[in-house]
mmCIF file of C-alpha atoms (C1' of nucleotides) in Angstrom:
data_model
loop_
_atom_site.group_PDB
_atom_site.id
_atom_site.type_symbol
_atom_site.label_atom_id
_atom_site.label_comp_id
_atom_site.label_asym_id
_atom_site.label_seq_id
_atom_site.Cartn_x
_atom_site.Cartn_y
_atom_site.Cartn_z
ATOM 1 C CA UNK A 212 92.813 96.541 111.872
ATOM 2 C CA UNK A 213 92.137 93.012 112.427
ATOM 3 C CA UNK A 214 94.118 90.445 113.535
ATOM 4 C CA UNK A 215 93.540 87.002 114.843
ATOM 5 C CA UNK A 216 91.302 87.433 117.307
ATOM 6 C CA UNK A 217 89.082 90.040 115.444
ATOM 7 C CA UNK A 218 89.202 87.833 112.197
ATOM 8 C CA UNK A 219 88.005 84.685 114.367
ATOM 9 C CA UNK A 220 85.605 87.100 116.246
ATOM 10 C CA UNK A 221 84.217 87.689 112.314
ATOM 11 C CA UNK A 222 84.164 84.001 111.173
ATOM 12 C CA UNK A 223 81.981 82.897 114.201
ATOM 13 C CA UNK A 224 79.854 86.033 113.419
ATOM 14 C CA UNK A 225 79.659 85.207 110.165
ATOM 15 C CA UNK A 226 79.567 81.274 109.833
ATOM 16 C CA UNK A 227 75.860 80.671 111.099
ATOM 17 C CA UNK A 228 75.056 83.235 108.263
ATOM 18 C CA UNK A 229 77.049 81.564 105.486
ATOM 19 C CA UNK A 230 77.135 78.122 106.590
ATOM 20 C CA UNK A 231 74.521 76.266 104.600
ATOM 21 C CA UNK A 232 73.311 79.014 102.678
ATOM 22 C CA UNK A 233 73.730 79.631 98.946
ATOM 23 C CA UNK A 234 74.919 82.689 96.965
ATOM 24 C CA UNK A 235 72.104 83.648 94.934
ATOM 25 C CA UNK A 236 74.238 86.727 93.443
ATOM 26 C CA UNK A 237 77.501 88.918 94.009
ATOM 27 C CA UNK A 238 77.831 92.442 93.280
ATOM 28 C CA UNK A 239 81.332 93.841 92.878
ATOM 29 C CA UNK A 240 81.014 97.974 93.033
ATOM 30 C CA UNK A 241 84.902 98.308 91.531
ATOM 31 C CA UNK A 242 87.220 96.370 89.452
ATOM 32 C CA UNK A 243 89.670 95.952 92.531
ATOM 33 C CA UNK A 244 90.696 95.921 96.218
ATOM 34 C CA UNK A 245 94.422 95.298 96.805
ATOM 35 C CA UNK A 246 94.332 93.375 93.770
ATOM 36 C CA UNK A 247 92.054 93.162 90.767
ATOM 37 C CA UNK A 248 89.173 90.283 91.291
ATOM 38 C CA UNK A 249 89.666 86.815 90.653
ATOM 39 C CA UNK A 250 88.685 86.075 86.753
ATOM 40 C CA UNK A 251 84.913 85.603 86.340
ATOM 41 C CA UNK A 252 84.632 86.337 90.192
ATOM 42 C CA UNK A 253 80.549 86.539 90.645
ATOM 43 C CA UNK A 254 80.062 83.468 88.254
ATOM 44 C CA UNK A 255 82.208 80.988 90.264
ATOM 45 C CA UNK A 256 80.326 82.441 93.291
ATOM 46 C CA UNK A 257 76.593 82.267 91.793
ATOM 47 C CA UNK A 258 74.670 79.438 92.883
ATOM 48 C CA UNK A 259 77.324 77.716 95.263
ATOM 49 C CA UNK A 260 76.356 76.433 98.831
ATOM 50 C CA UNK A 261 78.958 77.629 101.788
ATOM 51 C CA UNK A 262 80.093 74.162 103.230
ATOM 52 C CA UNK A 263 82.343 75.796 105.645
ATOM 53 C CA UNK A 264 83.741 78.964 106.723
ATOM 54 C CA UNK A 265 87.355 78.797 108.382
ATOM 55 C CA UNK A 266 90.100 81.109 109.465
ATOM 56 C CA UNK A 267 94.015 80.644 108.616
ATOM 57 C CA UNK A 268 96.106 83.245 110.205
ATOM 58 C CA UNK A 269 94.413 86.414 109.270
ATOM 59 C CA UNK A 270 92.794 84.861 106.277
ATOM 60 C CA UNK A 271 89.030 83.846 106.371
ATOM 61 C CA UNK A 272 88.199 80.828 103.727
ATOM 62 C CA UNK A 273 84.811 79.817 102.525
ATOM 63 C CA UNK A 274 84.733 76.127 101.653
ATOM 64 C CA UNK A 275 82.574 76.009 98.215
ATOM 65 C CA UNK A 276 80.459 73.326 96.873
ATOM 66 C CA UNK A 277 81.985 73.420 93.420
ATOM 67 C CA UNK A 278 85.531 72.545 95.225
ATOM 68 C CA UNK A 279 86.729 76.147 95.453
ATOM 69 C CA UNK A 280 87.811 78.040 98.165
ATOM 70 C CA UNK A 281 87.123 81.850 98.512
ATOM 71 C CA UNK A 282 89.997 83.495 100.430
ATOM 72 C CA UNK A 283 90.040 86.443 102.247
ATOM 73 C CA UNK A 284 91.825 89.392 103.772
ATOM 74 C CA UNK A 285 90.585 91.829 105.409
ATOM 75 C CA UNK A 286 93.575 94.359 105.291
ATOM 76 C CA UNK A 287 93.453 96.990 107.805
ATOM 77 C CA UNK A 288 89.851 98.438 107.556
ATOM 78 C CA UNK A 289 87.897 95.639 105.800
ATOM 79 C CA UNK A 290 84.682 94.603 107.536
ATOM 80 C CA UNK A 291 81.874 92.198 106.783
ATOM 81 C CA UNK A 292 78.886 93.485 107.770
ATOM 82 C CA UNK A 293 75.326 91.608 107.892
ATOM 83 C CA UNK A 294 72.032 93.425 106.298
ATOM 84 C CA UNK A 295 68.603 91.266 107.053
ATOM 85 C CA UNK A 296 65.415 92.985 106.672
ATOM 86 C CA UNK A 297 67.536 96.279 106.222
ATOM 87 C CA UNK A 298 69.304 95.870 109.262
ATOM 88 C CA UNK A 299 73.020 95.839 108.886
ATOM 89 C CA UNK A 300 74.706 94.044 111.558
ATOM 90 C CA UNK A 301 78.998 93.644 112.321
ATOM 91 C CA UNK A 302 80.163 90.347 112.971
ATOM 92 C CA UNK A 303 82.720 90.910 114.814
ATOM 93 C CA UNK A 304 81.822 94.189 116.369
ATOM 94 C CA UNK A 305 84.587 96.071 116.148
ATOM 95 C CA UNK A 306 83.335 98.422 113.046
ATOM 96 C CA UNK A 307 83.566 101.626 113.384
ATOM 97 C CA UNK A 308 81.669 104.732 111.891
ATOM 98 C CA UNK A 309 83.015 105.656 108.808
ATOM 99 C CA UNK A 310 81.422 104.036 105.752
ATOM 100 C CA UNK A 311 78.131 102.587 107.845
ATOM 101 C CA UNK A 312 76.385 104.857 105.015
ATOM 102 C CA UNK A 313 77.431 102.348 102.591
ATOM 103 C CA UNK A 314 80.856 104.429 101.341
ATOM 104 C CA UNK A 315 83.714 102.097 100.738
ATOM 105 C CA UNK A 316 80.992 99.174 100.378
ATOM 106 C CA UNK A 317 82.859 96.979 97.582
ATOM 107 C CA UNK A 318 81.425 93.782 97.371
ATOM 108 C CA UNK A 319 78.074 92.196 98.302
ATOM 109 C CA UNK A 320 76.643 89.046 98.580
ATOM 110 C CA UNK A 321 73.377 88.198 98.291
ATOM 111 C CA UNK A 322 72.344 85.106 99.827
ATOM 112 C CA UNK A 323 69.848 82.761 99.032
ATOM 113 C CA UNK A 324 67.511 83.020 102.711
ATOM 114 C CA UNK A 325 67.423 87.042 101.567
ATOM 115 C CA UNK A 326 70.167 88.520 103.220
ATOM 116 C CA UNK A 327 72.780 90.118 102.099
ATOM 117 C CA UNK A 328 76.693 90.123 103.001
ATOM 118 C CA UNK A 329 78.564 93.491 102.309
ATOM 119 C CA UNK A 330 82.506 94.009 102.434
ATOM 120 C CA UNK A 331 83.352 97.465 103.249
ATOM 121 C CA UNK A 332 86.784 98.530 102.867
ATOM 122 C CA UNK A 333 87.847 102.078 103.046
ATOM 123 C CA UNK A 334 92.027 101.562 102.001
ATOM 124 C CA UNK A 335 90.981 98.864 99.916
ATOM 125 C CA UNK A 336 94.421 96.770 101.846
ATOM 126 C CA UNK A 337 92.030 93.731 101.281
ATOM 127 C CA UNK A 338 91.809 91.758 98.416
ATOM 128 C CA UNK A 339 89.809 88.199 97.620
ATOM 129 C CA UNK A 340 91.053 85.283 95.892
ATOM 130 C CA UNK A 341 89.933 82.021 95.075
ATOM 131 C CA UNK A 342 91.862 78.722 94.654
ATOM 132 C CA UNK A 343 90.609 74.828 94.205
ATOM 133 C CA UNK A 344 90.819 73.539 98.298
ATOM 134 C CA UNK A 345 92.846 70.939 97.180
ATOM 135 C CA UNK A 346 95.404 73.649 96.198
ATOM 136 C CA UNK A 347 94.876 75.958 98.628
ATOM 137 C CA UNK A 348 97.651 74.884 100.903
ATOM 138 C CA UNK A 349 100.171 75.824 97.987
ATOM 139 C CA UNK A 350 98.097 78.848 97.168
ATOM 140 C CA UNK A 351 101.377 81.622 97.408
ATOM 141 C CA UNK A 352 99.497 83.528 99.988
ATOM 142 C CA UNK A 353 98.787 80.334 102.146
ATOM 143 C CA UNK A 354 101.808 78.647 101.394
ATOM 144 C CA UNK A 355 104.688 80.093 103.259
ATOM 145 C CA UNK A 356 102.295 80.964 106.705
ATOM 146 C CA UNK A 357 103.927 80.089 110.055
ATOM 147 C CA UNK A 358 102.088 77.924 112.711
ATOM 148 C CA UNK A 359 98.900 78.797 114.525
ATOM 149 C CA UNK A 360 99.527 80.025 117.362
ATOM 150 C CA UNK A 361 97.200 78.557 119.795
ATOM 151 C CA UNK A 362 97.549 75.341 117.820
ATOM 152 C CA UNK A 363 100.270 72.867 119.775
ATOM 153 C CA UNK A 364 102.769 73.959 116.916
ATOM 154 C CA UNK A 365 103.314 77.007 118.529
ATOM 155 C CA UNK A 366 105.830 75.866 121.362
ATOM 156 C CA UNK A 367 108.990 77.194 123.123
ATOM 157 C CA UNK A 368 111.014 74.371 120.645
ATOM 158 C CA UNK A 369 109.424 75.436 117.572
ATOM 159 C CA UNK A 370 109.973 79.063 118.622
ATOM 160 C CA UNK A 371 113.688 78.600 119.558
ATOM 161 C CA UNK A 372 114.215 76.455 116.525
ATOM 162 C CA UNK A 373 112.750 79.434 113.886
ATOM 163 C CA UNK A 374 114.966 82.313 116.287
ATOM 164 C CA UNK A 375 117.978 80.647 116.327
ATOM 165 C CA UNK A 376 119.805 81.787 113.538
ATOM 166 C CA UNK A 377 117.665 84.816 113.084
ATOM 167 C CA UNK A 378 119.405 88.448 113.355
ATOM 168 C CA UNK A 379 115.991 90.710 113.603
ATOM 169 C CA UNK A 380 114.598 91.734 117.119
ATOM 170 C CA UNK A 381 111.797 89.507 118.584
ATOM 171 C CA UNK A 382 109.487 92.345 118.004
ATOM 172 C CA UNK A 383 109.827 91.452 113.899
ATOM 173 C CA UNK A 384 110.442 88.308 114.467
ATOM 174 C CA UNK A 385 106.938 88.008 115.827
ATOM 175 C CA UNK A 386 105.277 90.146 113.496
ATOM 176 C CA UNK A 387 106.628 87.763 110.608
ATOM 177 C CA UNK A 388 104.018 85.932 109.564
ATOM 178 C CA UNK A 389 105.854 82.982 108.075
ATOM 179 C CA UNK A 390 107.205 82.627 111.682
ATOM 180 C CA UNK A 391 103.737 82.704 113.736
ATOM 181 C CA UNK A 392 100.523 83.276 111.484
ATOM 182 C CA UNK A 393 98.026 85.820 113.014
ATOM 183 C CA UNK A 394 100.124 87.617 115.317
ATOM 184 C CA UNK A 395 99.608 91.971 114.263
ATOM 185 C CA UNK A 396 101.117 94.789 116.149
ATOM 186 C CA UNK A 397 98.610 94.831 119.181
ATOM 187 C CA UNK A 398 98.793 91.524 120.462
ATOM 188 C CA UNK A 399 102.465 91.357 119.794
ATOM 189 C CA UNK A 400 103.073 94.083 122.413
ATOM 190 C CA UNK A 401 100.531 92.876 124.663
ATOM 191 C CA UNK A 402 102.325 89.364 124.410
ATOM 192 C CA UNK A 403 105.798 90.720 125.060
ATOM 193 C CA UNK A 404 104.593 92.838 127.668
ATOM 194 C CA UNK A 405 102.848 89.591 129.332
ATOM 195 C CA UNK A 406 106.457 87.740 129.264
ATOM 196 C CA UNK A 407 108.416 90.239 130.426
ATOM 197 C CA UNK A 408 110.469 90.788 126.967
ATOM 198 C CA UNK A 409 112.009 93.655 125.756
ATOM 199 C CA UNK A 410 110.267 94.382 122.135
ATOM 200 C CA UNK A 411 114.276 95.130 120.991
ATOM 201 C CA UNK A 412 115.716 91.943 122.251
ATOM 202 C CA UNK A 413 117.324 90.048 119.566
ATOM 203 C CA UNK A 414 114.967 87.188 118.454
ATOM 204 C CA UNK A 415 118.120 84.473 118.808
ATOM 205 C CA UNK A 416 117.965 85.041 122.455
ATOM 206 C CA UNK A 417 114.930 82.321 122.902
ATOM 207 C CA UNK A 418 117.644 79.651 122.193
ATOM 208 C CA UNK A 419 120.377 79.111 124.559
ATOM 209 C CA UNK A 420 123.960 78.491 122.983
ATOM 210 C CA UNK A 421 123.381 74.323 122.325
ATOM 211 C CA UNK A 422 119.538 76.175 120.079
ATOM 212 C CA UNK A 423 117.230 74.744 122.794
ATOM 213 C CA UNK A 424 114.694 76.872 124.043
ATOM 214 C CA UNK A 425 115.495 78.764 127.542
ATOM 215 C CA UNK A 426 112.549 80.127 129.883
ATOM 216 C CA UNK A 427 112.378 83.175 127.924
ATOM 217 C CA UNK A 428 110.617 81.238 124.788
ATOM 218 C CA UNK A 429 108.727 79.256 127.842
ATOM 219 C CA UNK A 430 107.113 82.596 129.219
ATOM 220 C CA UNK A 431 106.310 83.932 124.930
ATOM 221 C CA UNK A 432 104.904 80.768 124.041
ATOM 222 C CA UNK A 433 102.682 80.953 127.166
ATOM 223 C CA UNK A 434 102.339 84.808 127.233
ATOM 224 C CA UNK A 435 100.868 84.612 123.235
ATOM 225 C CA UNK A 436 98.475 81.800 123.676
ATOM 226 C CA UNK A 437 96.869 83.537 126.501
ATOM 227 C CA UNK A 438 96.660 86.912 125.033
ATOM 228 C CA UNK A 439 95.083 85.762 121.885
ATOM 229 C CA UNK A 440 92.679 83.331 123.825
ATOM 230 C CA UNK A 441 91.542 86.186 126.291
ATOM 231 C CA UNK A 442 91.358 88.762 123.302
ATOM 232 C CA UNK A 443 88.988 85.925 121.485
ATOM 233 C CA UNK A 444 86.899 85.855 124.517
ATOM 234 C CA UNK A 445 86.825 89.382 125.070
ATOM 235 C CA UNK A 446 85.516 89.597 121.133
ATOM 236 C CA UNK A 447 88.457 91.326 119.790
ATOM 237 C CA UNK A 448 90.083 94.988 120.238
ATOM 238 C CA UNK A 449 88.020 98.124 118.813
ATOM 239 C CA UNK A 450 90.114 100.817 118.680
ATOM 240 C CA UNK A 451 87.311 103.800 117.744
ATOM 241 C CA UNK A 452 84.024 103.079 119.997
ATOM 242 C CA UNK A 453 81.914 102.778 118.042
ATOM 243 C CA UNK A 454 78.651 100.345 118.450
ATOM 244 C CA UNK A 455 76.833 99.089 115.708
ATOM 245 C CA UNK A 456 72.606 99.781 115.457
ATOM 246 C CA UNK A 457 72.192 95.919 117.021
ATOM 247 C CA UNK A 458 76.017 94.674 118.688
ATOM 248 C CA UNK A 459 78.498 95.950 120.949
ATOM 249 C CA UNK A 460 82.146 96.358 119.940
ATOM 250 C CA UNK A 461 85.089 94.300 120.939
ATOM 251 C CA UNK A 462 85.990 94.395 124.562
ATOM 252 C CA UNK A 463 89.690 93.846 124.498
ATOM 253 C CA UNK A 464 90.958 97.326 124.156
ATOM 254 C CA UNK A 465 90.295 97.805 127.757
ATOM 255 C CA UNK A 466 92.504 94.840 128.589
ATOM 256 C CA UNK A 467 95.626 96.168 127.203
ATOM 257 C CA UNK A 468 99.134 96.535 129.309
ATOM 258 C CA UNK A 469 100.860 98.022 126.773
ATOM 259 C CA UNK A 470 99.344 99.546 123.703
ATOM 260 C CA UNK A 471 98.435 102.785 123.317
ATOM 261 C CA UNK A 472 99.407 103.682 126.473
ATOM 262 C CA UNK A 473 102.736 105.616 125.584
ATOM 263 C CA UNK A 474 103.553 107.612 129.243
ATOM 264 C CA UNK A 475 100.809 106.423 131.350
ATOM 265 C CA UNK A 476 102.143 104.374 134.450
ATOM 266 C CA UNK A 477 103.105 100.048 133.509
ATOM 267 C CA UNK A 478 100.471 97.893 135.721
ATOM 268 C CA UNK A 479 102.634 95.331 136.462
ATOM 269 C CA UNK A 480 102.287 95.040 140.210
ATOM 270 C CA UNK A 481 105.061 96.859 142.331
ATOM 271 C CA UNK A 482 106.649 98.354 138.576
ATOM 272 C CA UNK A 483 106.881 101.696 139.193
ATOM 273 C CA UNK A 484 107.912 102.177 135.095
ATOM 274 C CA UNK A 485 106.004 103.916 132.740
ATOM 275 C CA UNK A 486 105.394 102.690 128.889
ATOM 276 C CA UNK A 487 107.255 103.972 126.203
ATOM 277 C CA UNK A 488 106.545 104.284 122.213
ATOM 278 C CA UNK A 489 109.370 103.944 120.204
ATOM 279 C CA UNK A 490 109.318 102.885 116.008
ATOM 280 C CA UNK A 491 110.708 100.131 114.277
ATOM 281 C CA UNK A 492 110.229 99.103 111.195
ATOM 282 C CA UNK A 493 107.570 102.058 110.593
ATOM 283 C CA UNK A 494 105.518 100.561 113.094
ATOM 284 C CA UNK A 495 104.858 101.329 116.784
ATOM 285 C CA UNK A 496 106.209 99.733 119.530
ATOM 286 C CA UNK A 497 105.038 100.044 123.249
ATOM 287 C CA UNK A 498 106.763 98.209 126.008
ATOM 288 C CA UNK A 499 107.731 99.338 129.787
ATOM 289 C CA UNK A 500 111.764 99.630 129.609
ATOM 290 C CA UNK A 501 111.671 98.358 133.787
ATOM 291 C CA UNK A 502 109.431 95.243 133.984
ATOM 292 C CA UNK A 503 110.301 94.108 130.153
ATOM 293 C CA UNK A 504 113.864 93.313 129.292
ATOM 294 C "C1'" DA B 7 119.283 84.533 102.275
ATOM 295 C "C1'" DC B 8 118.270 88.151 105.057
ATOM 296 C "C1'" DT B 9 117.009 93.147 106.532
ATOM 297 C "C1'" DG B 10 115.436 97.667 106.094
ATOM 298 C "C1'" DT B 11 112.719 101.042 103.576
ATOM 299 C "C1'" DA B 12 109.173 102.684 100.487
ATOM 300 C "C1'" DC B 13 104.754 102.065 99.120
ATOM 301 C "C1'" DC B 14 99.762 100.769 98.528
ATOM 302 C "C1'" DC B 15 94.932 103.979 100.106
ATOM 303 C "C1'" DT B 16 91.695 106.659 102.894
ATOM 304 C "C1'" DG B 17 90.181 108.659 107.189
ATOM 305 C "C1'" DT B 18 91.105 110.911 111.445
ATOM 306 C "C1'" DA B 19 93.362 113.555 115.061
ATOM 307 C "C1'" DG B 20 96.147 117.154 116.474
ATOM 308 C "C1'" DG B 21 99.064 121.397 115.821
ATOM 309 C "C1'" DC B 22 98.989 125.895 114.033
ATOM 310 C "C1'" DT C 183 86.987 127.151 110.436
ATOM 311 C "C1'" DG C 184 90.726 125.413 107.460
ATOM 312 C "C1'" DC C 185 95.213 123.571 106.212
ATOM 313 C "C1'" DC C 186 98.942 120.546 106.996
ATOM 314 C "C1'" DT C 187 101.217 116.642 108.913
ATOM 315 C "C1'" DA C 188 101.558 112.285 111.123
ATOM 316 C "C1'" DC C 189 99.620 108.099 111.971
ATOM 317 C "C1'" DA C 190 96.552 103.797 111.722
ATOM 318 C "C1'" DG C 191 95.197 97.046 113.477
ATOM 319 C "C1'" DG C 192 97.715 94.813 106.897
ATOM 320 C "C1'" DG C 193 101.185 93.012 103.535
ATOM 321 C "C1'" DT C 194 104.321 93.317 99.237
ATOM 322 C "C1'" DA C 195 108.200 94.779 96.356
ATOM 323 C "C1'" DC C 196 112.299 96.184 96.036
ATOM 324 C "C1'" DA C 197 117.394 97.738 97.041
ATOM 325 C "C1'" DG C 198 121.294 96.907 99.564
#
DNA sequence: ACTGTACCCTGTAGGC
DNA sequence: TGCCTACAGGGTACAG
């Protein structure tokens, strides 16, 4: 479910929570997500003040006074939600229905000011680790991550540079998250869409023949740093409509070009195409075959 | 070293 | 209504 923008969308919602406030207690309602809980999970977590909450890729990371860093991923359908004075809220706002009865709630924090912090996770794709921050950047789930892509490492050289000898299409190449960290299937298609590039076009074709980057990697690097900016704005995608007891959802959905939109007509002004689903990899692909080549 | 496929798990939508 | 299949925003572990 979430990418970038939703996971950022989640760590703002969730950072004036956290921030400051101390884990009084953490309840773990199964021995695993993905993988099994860290060793001695809740008592590394008991007692310690949240010093910071950041996001790497699709990873959020909760900077802890002892010196450790809680890192997590929220898979496809893992969702923090907020519960003050019974109330549970969705940073983020992009939850949808299933499990708002508390199914599929695996993990709760209770904070220190009385709230309460509950993970819900119905495929349990998530999973929670912790690692010293000083080691976190060698952590082998952090490690081998690509750039950020609306960081200035993301640009038409650095994308040329990482294509050039690369024989997948730029469709995996973007999904590759030791190439650019964040990117998921949505905003993938929305960015190809957005720069005009076929999804099957072989990745090595950002380079020209000397490996500098041509105006294809020009119009990606620009098309990808606007998507994901406009999708943070717009709060994220929500894909089932659903609106939480005190929050709207995420507002992006209704921006999208290309996804989801398999035979409905391409918007690019005077394309008369229409957009086309097609599989690779196991995963969808949506792209107009006219306007995108 | 790369690339493609199978798999992890549950919920939902659509065809019959 | 129920049953069955395909599919879903994530990533990893293999085999070739």
């Amino acid at each position: 479910m979430p990418e970038l923008p939703e996971v950022e969308t989640v760590r703002r919602g969730l950072a004036p929570v956290l921030v400051g406030n101390r884990i009084k207690k953490v309840e773990t309602r199964r021995a695993d997500l993905r993988f099994p809980f860290p060793d001695h999970f809740a008592d590394r977590l008991r007692g310690q003040e949240i010093t910071a909450l950041e996001r790497r890729a699709k990873y959020l990371i909760a900077q802890l006074a002892s010196g450790e860093d809680l890192v997590m991923h929220l898979g496809m359908t893992g969702r923090f939600t907020v519960a003050q004075d019974g109330l549970r809220t969705t940073p983020g706002e992009y939850a949808h229905p299933a499990g708002a009865d508390g199914t599929h709630d695996h993990v709760v924090f209770h904070l220190s000011d009385g709230s309460r912090v509950i993970y819900n996770d119905a495929r349990r794709f998530g999973f929670m680790v912790m690692v010293a921050h000083d080691e976190r950047d060698m952590h082998p789930f952090l490690r081998g991550l690509g750039v950020e892509p609306l960081s200035v490492a993301l640009s038409p050289d650095y994308l040329a540079a990482r294509a050039r000898t690369k024989k997948v299409n730029l469709k995996s190449f973007l999904m590759d998250q030791r190439v650019v960290a964040g990117l998921g299937n949505i905003y993938v298609a929305e960015a190809l869409y957005q720069a005009h590039l076929a999804p099957d076009r072989a990745a090595r074709t950002l380079a020209d023949r000397s490996g500098k980057a041509n105006d294809k990697a020009d119009r990606l690097t620009v098309a990808i740093k606007d998507v994901l900016g406009r999708a943070i704005e717009a709060r994220g995608s929500t894909l089932r409509d659903y609106r939480d007891p005190s929050g709207g959802s995420g507002g992006f959905q209704a921006a999208f070009r290309v996804y989801n939109r398999e035979g409905e007509a391409c918007r690019t002004p005077g394309c008369s195409g229409t957009i086309r689903r097609t599989v690779s990899g196991g995963r969808a692909n949506f792209h107009c075959p006219r306007c995108q080549r």
